[in-house]
PDB file of C-alpha atoms and ligand atoms in Angstrom:
ATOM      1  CA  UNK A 220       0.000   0.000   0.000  1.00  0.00           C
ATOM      2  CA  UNK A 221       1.055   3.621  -0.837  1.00  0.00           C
ATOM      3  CA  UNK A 222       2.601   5.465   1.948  1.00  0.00           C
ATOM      4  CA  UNK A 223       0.047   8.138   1.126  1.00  0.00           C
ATOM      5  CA  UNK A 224      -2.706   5.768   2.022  1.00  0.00           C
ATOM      6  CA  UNK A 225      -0.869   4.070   5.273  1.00  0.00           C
ATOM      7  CA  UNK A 226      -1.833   5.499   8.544  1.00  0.00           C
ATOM      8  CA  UNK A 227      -0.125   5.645  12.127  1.00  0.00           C
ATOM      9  CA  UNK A 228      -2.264   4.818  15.279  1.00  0.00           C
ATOM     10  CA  UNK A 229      -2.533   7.861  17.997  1.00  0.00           C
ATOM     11  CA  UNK A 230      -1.944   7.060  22.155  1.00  0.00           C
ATOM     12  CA  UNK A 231      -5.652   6.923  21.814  1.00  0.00           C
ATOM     13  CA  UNK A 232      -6.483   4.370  19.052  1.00  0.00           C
ATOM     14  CA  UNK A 233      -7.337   7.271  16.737  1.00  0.00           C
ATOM     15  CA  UNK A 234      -5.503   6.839  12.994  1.00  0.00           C
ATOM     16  CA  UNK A 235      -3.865   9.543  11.231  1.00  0.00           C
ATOM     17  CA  UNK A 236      -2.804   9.268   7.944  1.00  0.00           C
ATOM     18  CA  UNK A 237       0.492   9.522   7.288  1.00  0.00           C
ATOM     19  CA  UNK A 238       1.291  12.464   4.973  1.00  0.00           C
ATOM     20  CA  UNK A 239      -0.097  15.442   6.016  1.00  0.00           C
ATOM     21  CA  UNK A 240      -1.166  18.338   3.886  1.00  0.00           C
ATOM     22  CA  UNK A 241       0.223  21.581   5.209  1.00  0.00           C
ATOM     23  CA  UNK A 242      -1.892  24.853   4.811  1.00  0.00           C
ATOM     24  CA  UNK A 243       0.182  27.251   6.761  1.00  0.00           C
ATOM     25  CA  UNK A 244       1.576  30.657   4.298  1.00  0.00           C
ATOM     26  CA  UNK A 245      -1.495  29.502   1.928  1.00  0.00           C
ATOM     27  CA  UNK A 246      -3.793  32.768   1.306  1.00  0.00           C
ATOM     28  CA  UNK A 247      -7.322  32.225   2.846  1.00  0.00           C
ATOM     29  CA  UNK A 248      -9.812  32.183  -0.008  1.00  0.00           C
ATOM     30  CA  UNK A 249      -9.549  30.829  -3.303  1.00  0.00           C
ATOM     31  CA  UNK A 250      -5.944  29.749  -3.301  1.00  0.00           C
ATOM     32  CA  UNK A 251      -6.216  27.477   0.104  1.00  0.00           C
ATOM     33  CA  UNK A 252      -9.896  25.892  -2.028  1.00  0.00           C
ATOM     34  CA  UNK A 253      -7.752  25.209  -4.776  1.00  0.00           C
ATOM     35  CA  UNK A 254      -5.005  23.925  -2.862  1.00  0.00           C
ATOM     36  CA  UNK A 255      -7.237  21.590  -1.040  1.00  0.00           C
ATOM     37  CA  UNK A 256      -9.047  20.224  -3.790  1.00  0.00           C
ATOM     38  CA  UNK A 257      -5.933  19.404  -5.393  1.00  0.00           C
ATOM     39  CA  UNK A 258      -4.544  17.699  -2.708  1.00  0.00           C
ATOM     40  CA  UNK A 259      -7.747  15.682  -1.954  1.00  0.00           C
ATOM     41  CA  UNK A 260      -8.269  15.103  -5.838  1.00  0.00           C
ATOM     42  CA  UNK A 261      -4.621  13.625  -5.469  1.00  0.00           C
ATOM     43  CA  UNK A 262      -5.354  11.300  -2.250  1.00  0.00           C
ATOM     44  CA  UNK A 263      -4.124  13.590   0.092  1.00  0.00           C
ATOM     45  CA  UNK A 264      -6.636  12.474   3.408  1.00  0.00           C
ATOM     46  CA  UNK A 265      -4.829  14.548   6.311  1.00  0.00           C
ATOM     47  CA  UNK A 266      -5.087  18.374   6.170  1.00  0.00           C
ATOM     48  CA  UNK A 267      -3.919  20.626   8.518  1.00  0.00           C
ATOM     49  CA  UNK A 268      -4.563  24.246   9.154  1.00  0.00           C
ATOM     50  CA  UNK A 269      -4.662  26.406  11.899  1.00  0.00           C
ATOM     51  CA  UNK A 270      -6.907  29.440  13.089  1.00  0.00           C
ATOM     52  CA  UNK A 271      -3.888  31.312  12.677  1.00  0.00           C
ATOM     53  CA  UNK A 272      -3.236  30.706   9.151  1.00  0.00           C
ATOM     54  CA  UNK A 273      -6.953  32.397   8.713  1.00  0.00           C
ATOM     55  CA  UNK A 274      -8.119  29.470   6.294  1.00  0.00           C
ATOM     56  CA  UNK A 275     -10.151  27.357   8.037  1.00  0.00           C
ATOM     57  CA  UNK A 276     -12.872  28.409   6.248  1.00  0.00           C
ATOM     58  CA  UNK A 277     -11.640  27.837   2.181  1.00  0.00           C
ATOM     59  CA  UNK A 278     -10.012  24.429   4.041  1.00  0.00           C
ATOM     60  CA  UNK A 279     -13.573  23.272   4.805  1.00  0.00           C
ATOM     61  CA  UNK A 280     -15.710  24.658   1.855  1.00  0.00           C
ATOM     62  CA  UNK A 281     -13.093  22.083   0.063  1.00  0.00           C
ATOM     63  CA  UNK A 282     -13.157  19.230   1.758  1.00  0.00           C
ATOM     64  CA  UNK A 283     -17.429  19.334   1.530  1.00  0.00           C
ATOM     65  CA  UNK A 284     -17.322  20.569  -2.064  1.00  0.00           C
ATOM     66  CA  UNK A 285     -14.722  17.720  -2.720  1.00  0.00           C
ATOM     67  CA  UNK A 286     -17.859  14.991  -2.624  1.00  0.00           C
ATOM     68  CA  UNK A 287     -15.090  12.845  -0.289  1.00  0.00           C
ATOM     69  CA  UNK A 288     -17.156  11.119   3.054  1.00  0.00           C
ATOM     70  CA  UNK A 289     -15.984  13.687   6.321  1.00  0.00           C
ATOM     71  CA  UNK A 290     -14.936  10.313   8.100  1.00  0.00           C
ATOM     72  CA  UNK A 291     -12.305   9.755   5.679  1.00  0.00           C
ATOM     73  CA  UNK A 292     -10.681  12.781   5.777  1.00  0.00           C
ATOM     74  CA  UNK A 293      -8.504  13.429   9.215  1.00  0.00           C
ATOM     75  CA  UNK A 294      -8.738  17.249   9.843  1.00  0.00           C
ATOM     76  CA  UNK A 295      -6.519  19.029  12.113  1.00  0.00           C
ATOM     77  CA  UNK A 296      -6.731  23.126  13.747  1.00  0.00           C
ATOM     78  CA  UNK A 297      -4.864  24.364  16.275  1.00  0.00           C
ATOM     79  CA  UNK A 298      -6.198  27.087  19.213  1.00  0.00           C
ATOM     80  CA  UNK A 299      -4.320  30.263  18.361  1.00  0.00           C
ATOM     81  CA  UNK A 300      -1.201  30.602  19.952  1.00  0.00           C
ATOM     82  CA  UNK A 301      -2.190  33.685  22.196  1.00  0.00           C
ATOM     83  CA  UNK A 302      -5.175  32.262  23.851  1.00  0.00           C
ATOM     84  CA  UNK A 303      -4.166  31.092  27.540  1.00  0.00           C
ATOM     85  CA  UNK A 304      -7.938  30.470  29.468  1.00  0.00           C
ATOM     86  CA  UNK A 305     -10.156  28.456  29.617  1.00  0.00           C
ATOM     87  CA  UNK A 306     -13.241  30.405  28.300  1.00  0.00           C
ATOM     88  CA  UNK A 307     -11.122  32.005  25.710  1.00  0.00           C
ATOM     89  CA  UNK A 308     -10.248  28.236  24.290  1.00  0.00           C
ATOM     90  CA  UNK A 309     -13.530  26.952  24.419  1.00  0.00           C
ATOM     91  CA  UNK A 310     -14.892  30.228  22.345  1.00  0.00           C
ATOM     92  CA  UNK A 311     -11.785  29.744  20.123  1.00  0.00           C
ATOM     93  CA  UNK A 312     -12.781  26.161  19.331  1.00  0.00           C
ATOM     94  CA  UNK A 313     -16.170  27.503  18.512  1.00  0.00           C
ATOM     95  CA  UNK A 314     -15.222  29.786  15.923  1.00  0.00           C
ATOM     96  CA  UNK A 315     -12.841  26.783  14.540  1.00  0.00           C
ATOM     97  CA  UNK A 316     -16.051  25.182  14.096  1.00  0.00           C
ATOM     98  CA  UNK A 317     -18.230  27.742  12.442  1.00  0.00           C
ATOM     99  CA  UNK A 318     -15.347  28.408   9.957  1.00  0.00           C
ATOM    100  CA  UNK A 319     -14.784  24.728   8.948  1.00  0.00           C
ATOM    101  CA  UNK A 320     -18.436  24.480   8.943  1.00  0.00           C
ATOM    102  CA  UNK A 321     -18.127  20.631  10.573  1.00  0.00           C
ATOM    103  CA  UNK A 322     -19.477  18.599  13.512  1.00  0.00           C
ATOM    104  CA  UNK A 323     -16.388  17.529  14.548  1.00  0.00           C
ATOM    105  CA  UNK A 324     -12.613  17.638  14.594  1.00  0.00           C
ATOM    106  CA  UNK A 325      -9.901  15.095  14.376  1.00  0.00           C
ATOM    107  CA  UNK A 326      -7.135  16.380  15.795  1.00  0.00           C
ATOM    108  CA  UNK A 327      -7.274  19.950  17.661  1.00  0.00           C
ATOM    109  CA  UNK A 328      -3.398  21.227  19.032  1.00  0.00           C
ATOM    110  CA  UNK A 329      -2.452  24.292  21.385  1.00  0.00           C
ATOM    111  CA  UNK A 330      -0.564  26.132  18.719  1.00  0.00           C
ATOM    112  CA  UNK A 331       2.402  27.336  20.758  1.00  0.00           C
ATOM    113  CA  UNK A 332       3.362  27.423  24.465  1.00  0.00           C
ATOM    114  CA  UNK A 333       3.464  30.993  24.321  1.00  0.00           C
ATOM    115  CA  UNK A 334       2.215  33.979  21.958  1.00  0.00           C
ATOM    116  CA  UNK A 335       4.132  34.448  19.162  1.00  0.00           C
ATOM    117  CA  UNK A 336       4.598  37.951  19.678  1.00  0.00           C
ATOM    118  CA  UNK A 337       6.102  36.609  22.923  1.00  0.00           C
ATOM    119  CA  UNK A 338       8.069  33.791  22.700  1.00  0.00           C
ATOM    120  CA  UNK A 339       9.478  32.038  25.306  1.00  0.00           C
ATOM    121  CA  UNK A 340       7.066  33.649  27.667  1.00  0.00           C
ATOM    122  CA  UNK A 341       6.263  31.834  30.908  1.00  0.00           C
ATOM    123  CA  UNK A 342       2.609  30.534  29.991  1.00  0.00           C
ATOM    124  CA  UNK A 343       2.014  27.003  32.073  1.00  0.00           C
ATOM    125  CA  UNK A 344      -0.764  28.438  33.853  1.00  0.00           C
ATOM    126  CA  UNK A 345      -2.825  29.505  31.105  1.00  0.00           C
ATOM    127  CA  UNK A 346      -1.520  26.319  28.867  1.00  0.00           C
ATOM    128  CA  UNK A 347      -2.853  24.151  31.557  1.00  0.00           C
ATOM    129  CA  UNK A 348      -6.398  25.915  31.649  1.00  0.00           C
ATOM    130  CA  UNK A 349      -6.393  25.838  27.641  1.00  0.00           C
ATOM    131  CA  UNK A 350      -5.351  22.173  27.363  1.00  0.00           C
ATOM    132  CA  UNK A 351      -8.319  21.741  29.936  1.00  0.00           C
ATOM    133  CA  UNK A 352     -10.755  23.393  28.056  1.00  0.00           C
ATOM    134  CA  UNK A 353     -10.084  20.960  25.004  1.00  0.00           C
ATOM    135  CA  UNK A 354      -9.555  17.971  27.488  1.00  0.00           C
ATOM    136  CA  UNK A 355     -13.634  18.774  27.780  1.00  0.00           C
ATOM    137  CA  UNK A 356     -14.341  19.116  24.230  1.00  0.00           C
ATOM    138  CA  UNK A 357     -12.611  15.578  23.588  1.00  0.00           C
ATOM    139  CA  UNK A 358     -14.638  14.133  26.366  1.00  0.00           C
ATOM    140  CA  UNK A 359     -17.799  15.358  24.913  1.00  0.00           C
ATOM    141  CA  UNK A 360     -16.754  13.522  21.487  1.00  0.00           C
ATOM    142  CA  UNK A 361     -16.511  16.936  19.538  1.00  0.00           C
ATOM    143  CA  UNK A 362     -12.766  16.438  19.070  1.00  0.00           C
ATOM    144  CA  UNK A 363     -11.118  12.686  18.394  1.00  0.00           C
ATOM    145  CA  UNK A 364      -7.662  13.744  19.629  1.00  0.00           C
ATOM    146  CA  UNK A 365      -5.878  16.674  21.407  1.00  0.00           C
ATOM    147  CA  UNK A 366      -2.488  17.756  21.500  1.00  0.00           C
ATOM    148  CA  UNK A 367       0.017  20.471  21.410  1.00  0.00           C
ATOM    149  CA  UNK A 368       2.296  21.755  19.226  1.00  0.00           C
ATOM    150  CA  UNK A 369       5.690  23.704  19.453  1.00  0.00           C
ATOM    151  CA  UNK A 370       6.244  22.233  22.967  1.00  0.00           C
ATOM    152  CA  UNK A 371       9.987  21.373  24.879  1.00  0.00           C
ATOM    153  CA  UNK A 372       9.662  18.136  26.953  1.00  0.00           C
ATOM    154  CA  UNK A 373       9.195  20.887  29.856  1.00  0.00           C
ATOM    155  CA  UNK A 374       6.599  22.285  28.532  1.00  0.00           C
ATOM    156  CA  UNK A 375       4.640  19.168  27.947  1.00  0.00           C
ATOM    157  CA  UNK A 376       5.637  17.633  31.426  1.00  0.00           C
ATOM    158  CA  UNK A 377       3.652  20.821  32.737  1.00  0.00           C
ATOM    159  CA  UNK A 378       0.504  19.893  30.806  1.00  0.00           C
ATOM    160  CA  UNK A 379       1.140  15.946  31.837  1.00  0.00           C
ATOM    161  CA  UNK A 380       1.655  17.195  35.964  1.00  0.00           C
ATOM    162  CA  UNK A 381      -1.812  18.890  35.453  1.00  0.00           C
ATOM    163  CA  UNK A 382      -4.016  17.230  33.112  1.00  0.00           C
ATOM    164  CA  UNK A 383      -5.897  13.956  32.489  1.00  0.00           C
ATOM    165  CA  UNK A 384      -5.170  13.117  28.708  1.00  0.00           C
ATOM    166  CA  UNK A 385      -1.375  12.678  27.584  1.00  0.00           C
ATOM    167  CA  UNK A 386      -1.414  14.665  24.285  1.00  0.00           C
ATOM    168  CA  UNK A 387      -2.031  12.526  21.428  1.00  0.00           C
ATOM    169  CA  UNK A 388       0.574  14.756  18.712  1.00  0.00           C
ATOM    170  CA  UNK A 389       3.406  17.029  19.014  1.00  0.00           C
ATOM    171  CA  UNK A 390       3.750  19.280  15.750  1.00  0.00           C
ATOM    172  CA  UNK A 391       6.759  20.572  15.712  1.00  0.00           C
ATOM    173  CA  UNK A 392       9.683  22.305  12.849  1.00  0.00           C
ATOM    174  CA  UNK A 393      11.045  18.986  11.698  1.00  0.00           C
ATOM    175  CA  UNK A 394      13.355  18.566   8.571  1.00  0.00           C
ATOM    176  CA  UNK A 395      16.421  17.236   7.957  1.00  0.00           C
ATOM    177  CA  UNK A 396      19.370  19.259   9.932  1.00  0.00           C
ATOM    178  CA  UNK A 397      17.453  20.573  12.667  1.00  0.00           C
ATOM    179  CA  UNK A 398      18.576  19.102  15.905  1.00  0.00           C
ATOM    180  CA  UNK A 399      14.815  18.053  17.696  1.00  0.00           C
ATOM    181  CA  UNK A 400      16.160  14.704  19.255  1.00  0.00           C
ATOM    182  CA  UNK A 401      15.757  15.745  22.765  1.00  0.00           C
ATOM    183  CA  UNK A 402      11.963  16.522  21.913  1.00  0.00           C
ATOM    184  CA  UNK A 403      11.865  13.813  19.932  1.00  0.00           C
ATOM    185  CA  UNK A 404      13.175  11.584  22.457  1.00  0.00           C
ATOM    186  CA  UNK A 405      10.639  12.651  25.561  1.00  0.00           C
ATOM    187  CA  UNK A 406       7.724  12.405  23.216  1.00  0.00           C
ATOM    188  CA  UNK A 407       8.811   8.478  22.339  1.00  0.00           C
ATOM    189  CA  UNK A 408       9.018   7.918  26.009  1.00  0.00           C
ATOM    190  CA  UNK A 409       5.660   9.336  26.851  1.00  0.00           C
ATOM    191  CA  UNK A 410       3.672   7.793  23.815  1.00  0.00           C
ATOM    192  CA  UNK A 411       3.086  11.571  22.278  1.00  0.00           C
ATOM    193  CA  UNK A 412       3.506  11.485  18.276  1.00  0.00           C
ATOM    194  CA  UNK A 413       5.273  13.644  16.481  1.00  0.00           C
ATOM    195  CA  UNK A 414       4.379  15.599  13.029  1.00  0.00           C
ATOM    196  CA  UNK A 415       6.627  17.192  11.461  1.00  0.00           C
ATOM    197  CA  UNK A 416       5.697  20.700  10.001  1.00  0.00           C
ATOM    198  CA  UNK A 417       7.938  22.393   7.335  1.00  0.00           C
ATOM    199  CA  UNK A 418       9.474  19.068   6.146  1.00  0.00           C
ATOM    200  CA  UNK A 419      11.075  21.098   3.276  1.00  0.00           C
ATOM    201  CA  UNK A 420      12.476  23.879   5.770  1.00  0.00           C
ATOM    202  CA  UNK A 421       9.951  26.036   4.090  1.00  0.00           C
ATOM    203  CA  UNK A 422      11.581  25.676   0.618  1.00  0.00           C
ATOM    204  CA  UNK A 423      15.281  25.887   1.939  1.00  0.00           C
ATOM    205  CA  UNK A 424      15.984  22.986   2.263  1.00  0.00           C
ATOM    206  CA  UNK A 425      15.889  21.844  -1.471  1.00  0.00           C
ATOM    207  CA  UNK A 426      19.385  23.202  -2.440  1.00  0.00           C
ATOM    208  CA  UNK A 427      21.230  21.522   0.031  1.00  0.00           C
ATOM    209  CA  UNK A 428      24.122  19.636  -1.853  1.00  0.00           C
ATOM    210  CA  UNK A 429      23.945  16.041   0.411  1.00  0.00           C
ATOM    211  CA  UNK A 430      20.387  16.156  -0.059  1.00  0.00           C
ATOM    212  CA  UNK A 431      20.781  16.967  -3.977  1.00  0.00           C
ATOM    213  CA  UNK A 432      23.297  14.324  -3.931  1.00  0.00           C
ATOM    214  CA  UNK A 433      20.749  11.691  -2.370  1.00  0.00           C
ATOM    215  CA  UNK A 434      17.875  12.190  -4.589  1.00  0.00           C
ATOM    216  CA  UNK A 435      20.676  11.631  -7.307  1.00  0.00           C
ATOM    217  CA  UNK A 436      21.063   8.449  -6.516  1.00  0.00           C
ATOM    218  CA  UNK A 437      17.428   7.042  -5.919  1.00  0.00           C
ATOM    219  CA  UNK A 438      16.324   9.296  -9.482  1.00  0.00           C
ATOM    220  CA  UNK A 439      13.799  11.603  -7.400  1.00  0.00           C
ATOM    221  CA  UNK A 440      13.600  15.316  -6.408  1.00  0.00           C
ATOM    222  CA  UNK A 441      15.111  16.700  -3.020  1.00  0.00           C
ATOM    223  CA  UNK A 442      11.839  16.870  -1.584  1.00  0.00           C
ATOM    224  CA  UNK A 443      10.982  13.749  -1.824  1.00  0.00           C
ATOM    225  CA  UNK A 444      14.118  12.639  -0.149  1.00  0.00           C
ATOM    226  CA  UNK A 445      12.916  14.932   2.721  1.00  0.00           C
ATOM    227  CA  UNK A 446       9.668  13.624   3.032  1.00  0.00           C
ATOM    228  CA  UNK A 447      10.923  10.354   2.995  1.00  0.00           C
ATOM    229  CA  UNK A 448      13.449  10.982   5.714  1.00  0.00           C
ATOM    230  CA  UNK A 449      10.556  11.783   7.972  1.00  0.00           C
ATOM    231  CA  UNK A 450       8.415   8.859   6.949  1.00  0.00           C
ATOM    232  CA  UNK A 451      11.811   6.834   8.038  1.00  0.00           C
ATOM    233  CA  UNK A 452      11.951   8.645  11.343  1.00  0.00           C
ATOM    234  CA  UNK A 453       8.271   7.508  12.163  1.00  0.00           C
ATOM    235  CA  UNK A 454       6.890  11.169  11.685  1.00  0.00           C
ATOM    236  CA  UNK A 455       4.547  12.625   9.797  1.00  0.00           C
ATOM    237  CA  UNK A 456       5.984  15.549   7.388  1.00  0.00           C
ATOM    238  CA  UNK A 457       2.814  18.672   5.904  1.00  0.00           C
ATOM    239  CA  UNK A 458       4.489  19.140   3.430  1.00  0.00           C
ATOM    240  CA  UNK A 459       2.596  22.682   1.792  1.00  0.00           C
ATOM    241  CA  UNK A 460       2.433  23.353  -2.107  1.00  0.00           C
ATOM    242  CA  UNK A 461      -0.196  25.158  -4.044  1.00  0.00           C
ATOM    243  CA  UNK A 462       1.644  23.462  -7.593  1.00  0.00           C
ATOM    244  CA  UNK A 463      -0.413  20.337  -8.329  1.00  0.00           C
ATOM    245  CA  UNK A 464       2.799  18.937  -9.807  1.00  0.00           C
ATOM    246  CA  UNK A 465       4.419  19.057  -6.129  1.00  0.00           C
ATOM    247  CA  UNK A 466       1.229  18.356  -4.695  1.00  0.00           C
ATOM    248  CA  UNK A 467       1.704  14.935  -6.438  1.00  0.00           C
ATOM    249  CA  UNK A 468       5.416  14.510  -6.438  1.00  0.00           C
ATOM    250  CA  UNK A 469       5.507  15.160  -2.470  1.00  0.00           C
ATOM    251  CA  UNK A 470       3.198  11.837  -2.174  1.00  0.00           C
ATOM    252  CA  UNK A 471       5.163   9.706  -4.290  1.00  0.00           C
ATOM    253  CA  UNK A 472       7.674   8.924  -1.555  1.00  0.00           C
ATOM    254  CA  UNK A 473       7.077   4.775  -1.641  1.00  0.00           C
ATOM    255  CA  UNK A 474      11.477   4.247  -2.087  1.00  0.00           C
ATOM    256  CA  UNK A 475      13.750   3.156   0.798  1.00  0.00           C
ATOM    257  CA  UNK A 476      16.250   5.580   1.543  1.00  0.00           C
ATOM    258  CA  UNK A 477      19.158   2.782   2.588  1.00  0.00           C
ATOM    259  CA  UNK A 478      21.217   3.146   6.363  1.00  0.00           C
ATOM    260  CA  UNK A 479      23.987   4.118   4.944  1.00  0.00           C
ATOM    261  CA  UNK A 480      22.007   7.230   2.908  1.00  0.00           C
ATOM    262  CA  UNK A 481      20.531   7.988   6.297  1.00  0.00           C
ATOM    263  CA  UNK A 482      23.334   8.421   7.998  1.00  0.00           C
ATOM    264  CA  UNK A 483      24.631  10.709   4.866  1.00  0.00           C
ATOM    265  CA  UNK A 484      21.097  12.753   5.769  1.00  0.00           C
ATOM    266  CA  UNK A 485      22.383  13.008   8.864  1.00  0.00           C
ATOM    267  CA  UNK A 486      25.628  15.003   8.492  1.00  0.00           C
ATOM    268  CA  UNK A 487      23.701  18.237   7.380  1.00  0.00           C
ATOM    269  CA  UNK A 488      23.006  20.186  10.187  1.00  0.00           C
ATOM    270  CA  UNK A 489      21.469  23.620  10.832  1.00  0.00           C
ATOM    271  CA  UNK A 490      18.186  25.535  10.377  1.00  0.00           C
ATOM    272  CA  UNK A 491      18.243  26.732   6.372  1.00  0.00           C
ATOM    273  CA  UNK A 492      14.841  28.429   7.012  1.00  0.00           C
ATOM    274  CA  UNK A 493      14.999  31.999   6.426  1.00  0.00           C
ATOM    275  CA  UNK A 494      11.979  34.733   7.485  1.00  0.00           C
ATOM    276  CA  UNK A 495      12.450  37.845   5.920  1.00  0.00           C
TER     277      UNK A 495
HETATM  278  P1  A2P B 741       4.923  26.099  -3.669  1.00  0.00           P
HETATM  279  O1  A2P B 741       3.810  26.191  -2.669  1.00  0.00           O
HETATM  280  O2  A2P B 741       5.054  27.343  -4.506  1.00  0.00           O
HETATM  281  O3  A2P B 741       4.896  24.843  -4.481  1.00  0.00           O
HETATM  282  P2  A2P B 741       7.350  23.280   3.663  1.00  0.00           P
HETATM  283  O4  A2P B 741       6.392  22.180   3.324  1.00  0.00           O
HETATM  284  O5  A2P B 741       8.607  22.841   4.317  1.00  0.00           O
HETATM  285  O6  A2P B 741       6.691  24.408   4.394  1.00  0.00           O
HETATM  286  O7  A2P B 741       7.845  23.881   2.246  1.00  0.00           O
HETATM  287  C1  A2P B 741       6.940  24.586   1.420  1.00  0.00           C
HETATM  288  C2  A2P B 741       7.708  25.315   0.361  1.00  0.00           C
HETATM  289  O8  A2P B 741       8.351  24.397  -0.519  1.00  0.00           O
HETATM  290  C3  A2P B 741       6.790  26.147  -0.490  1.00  0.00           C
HETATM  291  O9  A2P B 741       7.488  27.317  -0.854  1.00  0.00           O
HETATM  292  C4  A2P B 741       6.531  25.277  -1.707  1.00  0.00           C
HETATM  293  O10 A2P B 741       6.318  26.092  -2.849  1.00  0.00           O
HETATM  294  C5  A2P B 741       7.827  24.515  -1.852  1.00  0.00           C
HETATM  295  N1  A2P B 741       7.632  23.139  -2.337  1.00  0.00           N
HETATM  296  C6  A2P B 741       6.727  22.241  -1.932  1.00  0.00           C
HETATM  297  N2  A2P B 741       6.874  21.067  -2.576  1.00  0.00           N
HETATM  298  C7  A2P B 741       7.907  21.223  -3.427  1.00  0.00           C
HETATM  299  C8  A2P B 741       8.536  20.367  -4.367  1.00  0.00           C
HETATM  300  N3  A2P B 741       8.139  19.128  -4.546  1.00  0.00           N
HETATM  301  N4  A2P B 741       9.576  20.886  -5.087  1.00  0.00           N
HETATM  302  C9  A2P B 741       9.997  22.159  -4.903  1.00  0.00           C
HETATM  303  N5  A2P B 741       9.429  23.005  -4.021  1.00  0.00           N
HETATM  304  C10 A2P B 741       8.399  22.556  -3.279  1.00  0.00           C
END
């Protein structure tokens, strides 16, 4: 079976496909619809997008106009990073809701463990009440999984010291180079999954020479090889494209990138990822 079809099993029995279709830097509107539909039309069945991202909305009008059963398409939205109460979380969710237009959610992640206008802030107070409020939701069936995303192993020990349900996912920035194996490592231990967003570094990533070199050598692109490497780790990469050509290449990742390869992956190091 096609990677693109397998799926990984959640702490909680839920199944997530494996790839992931990432949504974050697509324009709300039509370009997110289009986007969608393409990746649906191409067997795509794991979207994720975020209230942040502001395209929940175009992100559900595709998946209904796309004819595909909701069931069979695992949806994921995240509680904007700023919002640290309980009340504020469960309104959040609400307008998640309304904007996807659906009865349910998947998979539902605190987007960061502190503002993004203030990183690094101390926030395990108001990611405790948060993580509550969507502990409730999942209890009451409207969401199939909860998690966080963004999170150091300290931060997620906070939510595990308070709360009643270990956190099914933790997305973070994984790609080849960036060091996460201390993250990596806690979440194994405590049974959290990880997803890997910005598999591609954003774009960066795809004119490193050891990764050139490697798709050389199994005859496909460099972001392939990057997905792949993910698949390998036991993640699963979002990779984001709005070109139906990528949209399609990105899922046609069913090679075996050798040990020896692997360990080649494993000599680049750094963050290529640049913001401005
Ligand atoms: P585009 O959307 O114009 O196709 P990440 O998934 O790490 O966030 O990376 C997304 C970036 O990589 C986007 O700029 C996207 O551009 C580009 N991208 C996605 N898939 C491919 C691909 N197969 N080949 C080259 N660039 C790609």
């Amino acid at each position: 079976m096609k990677v693109l079809n397998q799926t990984y099993t959640l702490n909680n029995g839920v199944k997530m496909p494996k790839i992931g279709f990432g949504t974050w830097q697509i324009k709300p509107g039509d370009d997110t619809y289009q986007a969608v539909t393409l990746a649906l039309k191409n067997g795509y069945r794991h979207i994720d997008t975020a209230e942040g991202y502001q395209n929940e909305k175009s992100v559900g009008e595709a998946i209904r106009d796309s004819g595909i059963k909701r069931e069979e398409i695992f949806v994921t939205s995240k509680l904007e990073s700023h919002i640290k109460d309980y009340e504020g979380a469960l309104l959040a969710f609400e307008k998640t809701m309304e904007a996807l237009a659906f009865d349910y959610i998947d998979l539902f992640i605190i987007h960061a463990p502190w503002p993004w206008s203030e990183m690094g802030k101390d926030c395990k107070e108001g990611n405790v009440l948060a993580y509550k409020a969507m502990e409730k939701l999942y209890k009451e069936g409207r969401i199939r999984a909860i998690g966080v995303s963004n999170f150091s192993p300290s931060d997620i020990e906070n939510i595990l010291n308070h709360c009643d349900v270990v956190p099914a996912v933790n997305q973070i920035g994984y790609f080849i180079g960036i060091d996460q194996s201390e993250t990596i490592s806690y979440c194994n231990e405590k049974g959290i999954f990880i997803e890997a967003y910005s598999p591609l570094g954003i774009g960066y990533l795809l004119d490193n020479p050891i990764i050139n070199q490697v798709a050389q050598t199994y005859k496909v692109s460099p972001a392939q090889i990057c997905i792949r490497y993910l698949i390998q780790k036991g993640t699963a990469p979002l990779p984001k494209s709005v070109h139906e050509h990528r949209i399609i290449q990105n899922t046609d990742v069913d090679f075996e990138i050798k040990d020896e390869d692997m360990a080649l992956l494993e000599t680049v190091k750094g963050d290529p990822r640049r913001w401005s």
